[in-house]
PDB file of C-alpha atoms and ligand atoms in Angstrom:
ATOM      1  CA  MET T   1     -11.823  19.256   4.104  1.00 95.00           C
ATOM      2  CA  LEU T   2      -9.685  16.272   5.102  1.00 98.00           C
ATOM      3  CA  LYS T   3      -6.041  16.494   4.063  1.00 98.00           C
ATOM      4  CA  LEU T   4      -3.939  13.445   3.260  1.00 98.00           C
ATOM      5  CA  TYR T   5      -0.153  13.781   3.240  1.00 98.00           C
ATOM      6  CA  VAL T   6       1.448  11.289   0.884  1.00 98.00           C
ATOM      7  CA  GLY T   7       4.918  10.599  -0.486  1.00 98.00           C
ATOM      8  CA  ASN T   8       6.062   9.679  -3.999  1.00 98.00           C
ATOM      9  CA  LYS T   9       3.334   7.553  -5.509  1.00 98.00           C
ATOM     10  CA  ASN T  10       5.824   5.324  -7.305  1.00 98.00           C
ATOM     11  CA  TYR T  11       7.435   4.228  -4.055  1.00 98.00           C
ATOM     12  CA  SER T  12       5.224   5.011  -1.075  1.00 98.00           C
ATOM     13  CA  SER T  13       3.329   1.828  -0.347  1.00 98.00           C
ATOM     14  CA  TRP T  14       2.017   3.123   2.980  1.00 98.00           C
ATOM     15  CA  SER T  15       0.672   6.304   1.395  1.00 98.00           C
ATOM     16  CA  MET T  16      -1.095   4.253  -1.258  1.00 98.00           C
ATOM     17  CA  ARG T  17      -3.341   2.475   1.248  1.00 98.00           C
ATOM     18  CA  PRO T  18      -5.471   5.318   2.658  1.00 98.00           C
ATOM     19  CA  TRP T  19      -5.342   7.237  -0.642  1.00 98.00           C
ATOM     20  CA  VAL T  20      -6.814   4.253  -2.519  1.00 98.00           C
ATOM     21  CA  ALA T  21      -9.387   3.621   0.229  1.00 98.00           C
ATOM     22  CA  MET T  22     -10.588   7.237   0.065  1.00 98.00           C
ATOM     23  CA  MET T  23     -10.574   7.497  -3.725  1.00 98.00           C
ATOM     24  CA  GLN T  24     -12.264   4.156  -4.190  1.00 98.00           C
ATOM     25  CA  THR T  25     -15.090   4.958  -1.767  1.00 98.00           C
ATOM     26  CA  GLY T  26     -15.503   8.615  -2.736  1.00 98.00           C
ATOM     27  CA  ILE T  27     -14.320  10.259   0.497  1.00 98.00           C
ATOM     28  CA  ALA T  28     -13.335  13.801  -0.475  1.00 98.00           C
ATOM     29  CA  PHE T  29      -9.851  14.934   0.528  1.00 98.00           C
ATOM     30  CA  GLU T  30      -7.119  17.318  -0.422  1.00 98.00           C
ATOM     31  CA  GLU T  31      -3.829  15.636  -1.230  1.00 98.00           C
ATOM     32  CA  VAL T  32      -0.609  17.088   0.129  1.00 98.00           C
ATOM     33  CA  TYR T  33       2.379  15.672  -1.708  1.00 98.00           C
ATOM     34  CA  VAL T  34       5.667  15.542   0.189  1.00 98.00           C
ATOM     35  CA  ARG T  35       8.501  14.477  -2.064  1.00 98.00           C
ATOM     36  CA  PHE T  36      11.020  11.906  -0.822  1.00 97.00           C
ATOM     37  CA  ASP T  37      14.342  13.699  -1.251  1.00 95.00           C
ATOM     38  CA  SER T  38      15.791  11.419   1.438  1.00 95.00           C
ATOM     39  CA  PHE T  39      14.849  10.325   4.929  1.00 96.00           C
ATOM     40  CA  SER T  40      17.850  11.872   6.690  1.00 96.00           C
ATOM     41  CA  ALA T  41      17.145  14.188   9.597  1.00 95.00           C
ATOM     42  CA  ASP T  42      18.051  17.274   7.544  1.00 96.00           C
ATOM     43  CA  SER T  43      16.047  16.248   4.450  1.00 97.00           C
ATOM     44  CA  GLN T  44      13.336  18.498   3.085  1.00 97.00           C
ATOM     45  CA  PHE T  45      10.957  15.586   3.611  1.00 98.00           C
ATOM     46  CA  LYS T  46      11.663  15.442   7.352  1.00 97.00           C
ATOM     47  CA  GLN T  47      11.525  19.223   7.670  1.00 97.00           C
ATOM     48  CA  ARG T  48       8.168  19.295   5.899  1.00 96.00           C
ATOM     49  CA  MET T  49       6.740  16.564   8.138  1.00 96.00           C
ATOM     50  CA  ASN T  50       8.017  18.302  11.253  1.00 94.00           C
ATOM     51  CA  GLY T  51       5.011  19.472  13.270  1.00 90.00           C
ATOM     52  CA  ILE T  52       2.654  17.287  11.237  1.00 96.00           C
ATOM     53  CA  ASN T  53       3.703  13.815  12.371  1.00 96.00           C
ATOM     54  CA  PRO T  54       6.082  13.357  15.308  1.00 94.00           C
ATOM     55  CA  ALA T  55       7.114  10.050  13.754  1.00 95.00           C
ATOM     56  CA  GLY T  56       8.231  11.950  10.643  1.00 97.00           C
ATOM     57  CA  LYS T  57       6.491   9.667   8.147  1.00 98.00           C
ATOM     58  CA  VAL T  58       3.701   9.612   5.605  1.00 98.00           C
ATOM     59  CA  PRO T  59       0.815   9.022   5.329  1.00 98.00           C
ATOM     60  CA  VAL T  60      -0.847  11.492   7.673  1.00 98.00           C
ATOM     61  CA  LEU T  61      -4.531  12.375   7.662  1.00 98.00           C
ATOM     62  CA  GLN T  62      -5.403  15.827   8.945  1.00 98.00           C
ATOM     63  CA  ASP T  63      -8.909  16.693  10.057  1.00 98.00           C
ATOM     64  CA  GLY T  64      -8.749  20.328  11.142  1.00 97.00           C
ATOM     65  CA  ASP T  65      -6.206  20.489  13.959  1.00 95.00           C
ATOM     66  CA  LEU T  66      -6.134  16.737  14.397  1.00 97.00           C
ATOM     67  CA  SER T  67      -3.291  14.780  12.793  1.00 97.00           C
ATOM     68  CA  ILE T  68      -3.722  11.021  12.483  1.00 98.00           C
ATOM     69  CA  TRP T  69      -0.734   8.998  11.399  1.00 98.00           C
ATOM     70  CA  ASP T  70      -0.062   5.371  10.751  1.00 97.00           C
ATOM     71  CA  THR T  71      -2.286   3.595   8.283  1.00 98.00           C
ATOM     72  CA  LEU T  72      -4.217   1.429  10.742  1.00 98.00           C
ATOM     73  CA  ALA T  73      -5.214   4.479  12.774  1.00 98.00           C
ATOM     74  CA  ILE T  74      -6.153   6.372   9.611  1.00 98.00           C
ATOM     75  CA  GLY T  75      -8.271   3.445   8.425  1.00 98.00           C
ATOM     76  CA  GLU T  76     -10.113   3.252  11.741  1.00 98.00           C
ATOM     77  CA  TYR T  77     -10.720   7.016  11.782  1.00 98.00           C
ATOM     78  CA  LEU T  78     -12.151   6.909   8.265  1.00 98.00           C
ATOM     79  CA  ALA T  79     -14.312   3.890   9.080  1.00 98.00           C
ATOM     80  CA  GLU T  80     -15.712   5.648  12.186  1.00 98.00           C
ATOM     81  CA  ASN T  81     -16.383   8.890  10.353  1.00 98.00           C
ATOM     82  CA  PHE T  82     -17.835   7.405   7.192  1.00 98.00           C
ATOM     83  CA  PRO T  83     -19.845   4.347   8.285  1.00 98.00           C
ATOM     84  CA  GLU T  84     -21.898   4.562   5.083  1.00 98.00           C
ATOM     85  CA  LYS T  85     -18.747   3.774   3.065  1.00 98.00           C
ATOM     86  CA  ASN T  86     -18.529   0.252   4.567  1.00 98.00           C
ATOM     87  CA  LEU T  87     -14.769   0.385   4.832  1.00 98.00           C
ATOM     88  CA  TRP T  88     -14.892  -2.684   7.074  1.00 98.00           C
ATOM     89  CA  PRO T  89     -17.173  -5.707   6.578  1.00 98.00           C
ATOM     90  CA  ALA T  90     -20.554  -5.347   8.345  1.00 97.00           C
ATOM     91  CA  ASP T  91     -20.411  -8.634  10.235  1.00 98.00           C
ATOM     92  CA  LYS T  92     -18.457  -8.426  13.506  1.00 98.00           C
ATOM     93  CA  ALA T  93     -16.509 -11.671  13.127  1.00 98.00           C
ATOM     94  CA  THR T  94     -15.713 -10.925   9.473  1.00 98.00           C
ATOM     95  CA  ARG T  95     -14.631  -7.421  10.476  1.00 98.00           C
ATOM     96  CA  ALA T  96     -12.291  -8.885  13.091  1.00 98.00           C
ATOM     97  CA  ARG T  97     -10.844 -11.119  10.399  1.00 98.00           C
ATOM     98  CA  ALA T  98     -10.332  -8.156   8.062  1.00 98.00           C
ATOM     99  CA  ARG T  99      -8.583  -6.261  10.850  1.00 98.00           C
ATOM    100  CA  SER T 100      -6.412  -9.299  11.548  1.00 98.00           C
ATOM    101  CA  ILE T 101      -5.095  -9.473   7.994  1.00 98.00           C
ATOM    102  CA  CYS T 102      -4.451  -5.713   7.906  1.00 98.00           C
ATOM    103  CA  ALA T 103      -2.531  -5.985  11.186  1.00 98.00           C
ATOM    104  CA  GLU T 104      -0.656  -8.989   9.789  1.00 98.00           C
ATOM    105  CA  MET T 105       0.406  -6.841   6.833  1.00 97.00           C
ATOM    106  CA  HIS T 106       1.315  -3.971   9.120  1.00 96.00           C
ATOM    107  CA  SER T 107       3.702  -5.997  11.234  1.00 96.00           C
ATOM    108  CA  GLY T 108       4.716  -8.780   8.880  1.00 97.00           C
ATOM    109  CA  PHE T 109       5.928  -9.838   5.447  1.00 98.00           C
ATOM    110  CA  SER T 110       9.312  -8.313   6.174  1.00 98.00           C
ATOM    111  CA  ALA T 111      11.169 -10.397   3.574  1.00 98.00           C
ATOM    112  CA  LEU T 112       8.807  -9.381   0.770  1.00 98.00           C
ATOM    113  CA  ARG T 113       8.871  -5.772   1.905  1.00 97.00           C
ATOM    114  CA  SER T 114      12.649  -5.527   2.104  1.00 96.00           C
ATOM    115  CA  HIS T 115      13.561  -7.513  -1.022  1.00 97.00           C
ATOM    116  CA  CYS T 116      10.719  -6.323  -3.261  1.00 97.00           C
ATOM    117  CA  PRO T 117      10.104  -2.650  -2.439  1.00 97.00           C
ATOM    118  CA  MET T 118       7.183  -1.073  -4.260  1.00 97.00           C
ATOM    119  CA  ASN T 119       8.251   0.439  -7.564  1.00 97.00           C
ATOM    120  CA  ILE T 120       5.149   0.868  -9.684  1.00 98.00           C
ATOM    121  CA  GLU T 121       6.862   2.148 -12.793  1.00 97.00           C
ATOM    122  CA  ALA T 122       9.299  -0.778 -12.970  1.00 96.00           C
ATOM    123  CA  LEU T 123       8.926  -4.235 -14.449  1.00 96.00           C
ATOM    124  CA  LEU T 124      11.621  -6.362 -12.861  1.00 96.00           C
ATOM    125  CA  PRO T 125      10.938 -10.017 -13.741  1.00 97.00           C
ATOM    126  CA  ASN T 126      14.625 -11.001 -13.865  1.00 97.00           C
ATOM    127  CA  ARG T 127      15.292  -9.407 -10.528  1.00 96.00           C
ATOM    128  CA  GLY T 128      12.148 -11.089  -9.199  1.00 97.00           C
ATOM    129  CA  ALA T 129      13.331 -14.509 -10.435  1.00 98.00           C
ATOM    130  CA  LEU T 130      16.668 -14.117  -8.621  1.00 97.00           C
ATOM    131  CA  ILE T 131      14.963 -12.953  -5.434  1.00 98.00           C
ATOM    132  CA  TRP T 132      12.596 -15.919  -5.685  1.00 98.00           C
ATOM    133  CA  ARG T 133      15.515 -18.323  -6.133  1.00 98.00           C
ATOM    134  CA  ASP T 134      17.654 -16.903  -3.339  1.00 98.00           C
ATOM    135  CA  HIS T 135      15.282 -15.809  -0.591  1.00 98.00           C
ATOM    136  CA  ALA T 136      13.266 -18.461   1.191  1.00 98.00           C
ATOM    137  CA  GLY T 137      11.691 -15.687   3.301  1.00 98.00           C
ATOM    138  CA  VAL T 138      10.161 -14.117   0.191  1.00 98.00           C
ATOM    139  CA  ARG T 139       8.814 -17.491  -0.934  1.00 98.00           C
ATOM    140  CA  ALA T 140       7.316 -18.037   2.527  1.00 98.00           C
ATOM    141  CA  ASP T 141       5.721 -14.566   2.572  1.00 98.00           C
ATOM    142  CA  VAL T 142       4.179 -15.098  -0.865  1.00 98.00           C
ATOM    143  CA  GLN T 143       2.973 -18.548   0.141  1.00 98.00           C
ATOM    144  CA  ARG T 144       1.201 -17.060   3.161  1.00 98.00           C
ATOM    145  CA  ILE T 145      -0.363 -14.306   1.014  1.00 98.00           C
ATOM    146  CA  VAL T 146      -1.547 -16.841  -1.569  1.00 98.00           C
ATOM    147  CA  GLU T 147      -3.064 -18.990   1.179  1.00 98.00           C
ATOM    148  CA  MET T 148      -4.742 -15.962   2.826  1.00 98.00           C
ATOM    149  CA  TRP T 149      -6.210 -14.515  -0.358  1.00 98.00           C
ATOM    150  CA  SER T 150      -7.297 -17.901  -1.734  1.00 98.00           C
ATOM    151  CA  GLN T 151      -9.155 -18.762   1.453  1.00 98.00           C
ATOM    152  CA  LEU T 152     -10.899 -15.368   1.573  1.00 98.00           C
ATOM    153  CA  LEU T 153     -11.780 -15.280  -2.129  1.00 98.00           C
ATOM    154  CA  GLN T 154     -13.209 -18.788  -1.900  1.00 98.00           C
ATOM    155  CA  SER T 155     -15.189 -18.211   1.282  1.00 97.00           C
ATOM    156  CA  HIS T 156     -16.594 -14.784   0.336  1.00 98.00           C
ATOM    157  CA  GLY T 157     -16.950 -15.471  -3.378  1.00 97.00           C
ATOM    158  CA  GLY T 158     -14.957 -12.392  -4.536  1.00 96.00           C
ATOM    159  CA  PRO T 159     -14.500 -10.173  -6.367  1.00 98.00           C
ATOM    160  CA  MET T 160     -12.578  -8.583  -3.476  1.00 98.00           C
ATOM    161  CA  LEU T 161     -11.172 -10.306  -0.386  1.00 98.00           C
ATOM    162  CA  PHE T 162     -14.360  -9.853   1.658  1.00 98.00           C
ATOM    163  CA  GLY T 163     -16.817  -9.674  -1.250  1.00 98.00           C
ATOM    164  CA  ALA T 164     -17.154  -5.930  -1.778  1.00 98.00           C
ATOM    165  CA  PHE T 165     -14.153  -3.572  -1.530  1.00 98.00           C
ATOM    166  CA  THR T 166     -12.913  -2.958   2.022  1.00 98.00           C
ATOM    167  CA  LEU T 167      -9.823  -1.537   3.687  1.00 98.00           C
ATOM    168  CA  ALA T 168      -8.301  -5.009   3.418  1.00 98.00           C
ATOM    169  CA  ASP T 169      -8.081  -4.669  -0.371  1.00 98.00           C
ATOM    170  CA  ALA T 170      -6.565  -1.192  -0.012  1.00 98.00           C
ATOM    171  CA  TYR T 171      -4.115  -2.629   2.499  1.00 98.00           C
ATOM    172  CA  TYR T 172      -2.955  -5.352   0.112  1.00 98.00           C
ATOM    173  CA  ALA T 173      -2.984  -3.194  -3.041  1.00 98.00           C
ATOM    174  CA  PRO T 174       0.761  -2.399  -2.678  1.00 98.00           C
ATOM    175  CA  VAL T 175       1.413  -6.147  -2.367  1.00 98.00           C
ATOM    176  CA  VAL T 176      -0.462  -6.635  -5.644  1.00 98.00           C
ATOM    177  CA  MET T 177       1.840  -4.037  -7.212  1.00 98.00           C
ATOM    178  CA  ARG T 178       4.939  -5.807  -5.855  1.00 98.00           C
ATOM    179  CA  LEU T 179       3.859  -9.241  -7.073  1.00 98.00           C
ATOM    180  CA  HIS T 180       3.185  -7.638 -10.451  1.00 98.00           C
ATOM    181  CA  SER T 181       6.465  -5.660 -10.761  1.00 98.00           C
ATOM    182  CA  TYR T 182       8.691  -8.556  -9.735  1.00 98.00           C
ATOM    183  CA  ALA T 183       6.526 -11.124 -11.593  1.00 98.00           C
ATOM    184  CA  LEU T 184       6.536 -13.471  -8.619  1.00 98.00           C
ATOM    185  CA  PRO T 185       4.798 -16.781  -9.388  1.00 98.00           C
ATOM    186  CA  VAL T 186       1.194 -17.041  -8.129  1.00 98.00           C
ATOM    187  CA  PRO T 187      -1.766 -19.291  -8.991  1.00 98.00           C
ATOM    188  CA  VAL T 188      -4.470 -18.136 -11.437  1.00 98.00           C
ATOM    189  CA  LEU T 189      -7.004 -17.401  -8.675  1.00 98.00           C
ATOM    190  CA  ILE T 190      -4.517 -14.901  -7.267  1.00 98.00           C
ATOM    191  CA  SER T 191      -3.463 -13.345 -10.576  1.00 98.00           C
ATOM    192  CA  GLU T 192      -7.144 -12.831 -11.377  1.00 98.00           C
ATOM    193  CA  TYR T 193      -7.624 -11.044  -8.046  1.00 98.00           C
ATOM    194  CA  MET T 194      -4.533  -8.954  -8.837  1.00 98.00           C
ATOM    195  CA  ASP T 195      -6.090  -7.956 -12.166  1.00 98.00           C
ATOM    196  CA  ARG T 196      -9.313  -6.944 -10.430  1.00 98.00           C
ATOM    197  CA  VAL T 197      -7.437  -4.858  -7.855  1.00 98.00           C
ATOM    198  CA  GLN T 198      -5.450  -3.111 -10.594  1.00 98.00           C
ATOM    199  CA  ALA T 199      -8.723  -2.369 -12.395  1.00 98.00           C
ATOM    200  CA  LEU T 200     -10.276  -0.606  -9.375  1.00 98.00           C
ATOM    201  CA  PRO T 201     -10.703   3.104 -10.207  1.00 98.00           C
ATOM    202  CA  GLY T 202      -8.909   4.116  -6.980  1.00 98.00           C
ATOM    203  CA  VAL T 203      -5.914   1.902  -7.774  1.00 98.00           C
ATOM    204  CA  LYS T 204      -5.842   2.939 -11.428  1.00 98.00           C
ATOM    205  CA  ALA T 205      -5.791   6.600 -10.420  1.00 98.00           C
ATOM    206  CA  TRP T 206      -2.842   6.004  -8.059  1.00 98.00           C
ATOM    207  CA  VAL T 207      -0.900   4.012 -10.671  1.00 98.00           C
ATOM    208  CA  GLN T 208      -1.551   6.620 -13.340  1.00 98.00           C
ATOM    209  CA  ALA T 209      -0.241   9.372 -11.054  1.00 98.00           C
ATOM    210  CA  ALA T 210       2.776   7.210 -10.097  1.00 98.00           C
ATOM    211  CA  LEU T 211       3.648   6.704 -13.766  1.00 98.00           C
ATOM    212  CA  ALA T 212       3.318  10.429 -14.422  1.00 98.00           C
ATOM    213  CA  GLU T 213       5.792  11.318 -11.632  1.00 97.00           C
ATOM    214  CA  LYS T 214       8.921  10.307 -13.534  1.00 94.00           C
ATOM    215  CA  ASP T 215      10.960  10.978 -10.423  1.00 93.00           C
ATOM    216  CA  PHE T 216      13.714   8.356 -10.223  1.00 95.00           C
ATOM    217  CA  LEU T 217      15.108   8.243  -6.686  1.00 94.00           C
ATOM    218  CA  ALA T 218      18.394   6.357  -6.589  1.00 93.00           C
ATOM    219  CA  PHE T 219      18.205   5.833  -2.823  1.00 91.00           C
ATOM    220  CA  GLU T 220      14.865   4.054  -3.260  1.00 92.00           C
ATOM    221  CA  GLU T 221      16.215   1.664  -5.884  1.00 91.00           C
ATOM    222  CA  PRO T 222      19.901   0.939  -5.293  1.00 88.00           C
ATOM    223  CA  TYR T 223      19.565  -1.983  -7.714  1.00 87.00           C
ATOM    224  CA  ARG T 224      19.150   0.287 -10.782  1.00 89.00           C
ATOM    225  CA  LEU T 225      21.124   3.173 -12.244  1.00 87.00           C
ATOM    226  CA  GLN T 226      18.168   4.575 -14.158  1.00 86.00           C
ATOM    227  CA  PRO T 227      14.507   3.820 -14.887  1.00 86.00           C
TER     228      PRO T 227
HETATM  229  N1  GSH K 301       3.614   2.123  10.028  1.00 76.50           N
HETATM  230  C1  GSH K 301       3.543   3.328   9.224  1.00 76.50           C
HETATM  231  C2  GSH K 301       4.649   3.287   8.196  1.00 76.50           C
HETATM  232  C3  GSH K 301       4.794   4.593   7.456  1.00 76.50           C
HETATM  233  C4  GSH K 301       6.077   4.623   6.643  1.00 76.50           C
HETATM  234  O1  GSH K 301       7.050   3.868   6.922  1.00 76.50           O
HETATM  235  N2  GSH K 301       6.102   5.515   5.647  1.00 76.50           N
HETATM  236  C5  GSH K 301       7.288   5.714   4.852  1.00 76.50           C
HETATM  237  C6  GSH K 301       6.933   6.040   3.413  1.00 76.50           C
HETATM  238  S1  GSH K 301       6.139   4.670   2.598  1.00 76.50           S
HETATM  239  C7  GSH K 301       8.038   6.915   5.392  1.00 76.50           C
HETATM  240  O2  GSH K 301       7.456   7.961   5.582  1.00 76.50           O
HETATM  241  N3  GSH K 301       9.342   6.755   5.628  1.00 76.50           N
HETATM  242  C8  GSH K 301      10.150   7.791   6.134  1.00 76.50           C
HETATM  243  C9  GSH K 301      11.201   7.277   7.070  1.00 76.50           C
HETATM  244  O3  GSH K 301      11.309   6.045   7.218  1.00 76.50           O
HETATM  245  O4  GSH K 301      11.903   8.076   7.654  1.00 76.50           O
HETATM  246  C10 GSH K 301       2.172   3.435   8.614  1.00 76.50           C
HETATM  247  O5  GSH K 301       1.423   2.481   8.645  1.00 76.50           O
HETATM  248  O6  GSH K 301       1.794   4.522   8.154  1.00 76.50           O
END
């Protein structure tokens, strides 16, 4: 059976992506949870990941002796192995577009990622309002996301970015959680898409497990003393 190594569900946005994709499309896997004690070289996390991923990060997908790390590679491996799950859009040009926005997420949106780290359990509207006021980079990232999602939802007719659920929705699910936690301002078309993403069984299952963790990690949220 496939094994998926993931970190704390409250915080690990990268782990969330393949986990949601597999849960949502019914790909069976065994979850291996590796707690974030810290990311220092001598942390239990790094020791646990030693020999599993040379980059020392989660998520990692293991298929027998084969370890696949980094979410784009995991997504491609799943799409190749489970073509019947339609993880990418069927049409070649549309598929290229879906890959483009996943790659854009992978290498971009650094202001949103650094100022609004994923924290599923938290509702931080006041913090979000200050970030929105003070960080033009966050406003620019959100503007680009709004433009991207609006264009896709309008051209494919929803309910997901490319019509039916694809890896692109799994890829942006942590962004949905960030926009929600920090209550960043978005148009109705976007908030309705966010509601639909949060209602997906795969996303609901992740959020439920994140809420059940109750594992406050001060190094993950230096802006709070307690939950
Ligand atoms: N580009 C990687 C990023 C993976 C990543 O940064 N994972 C975080 C957890 S969300 C991690 O393991 N961090 C440990 C570290 O930075 O040392 C991917 O797509 O999987």
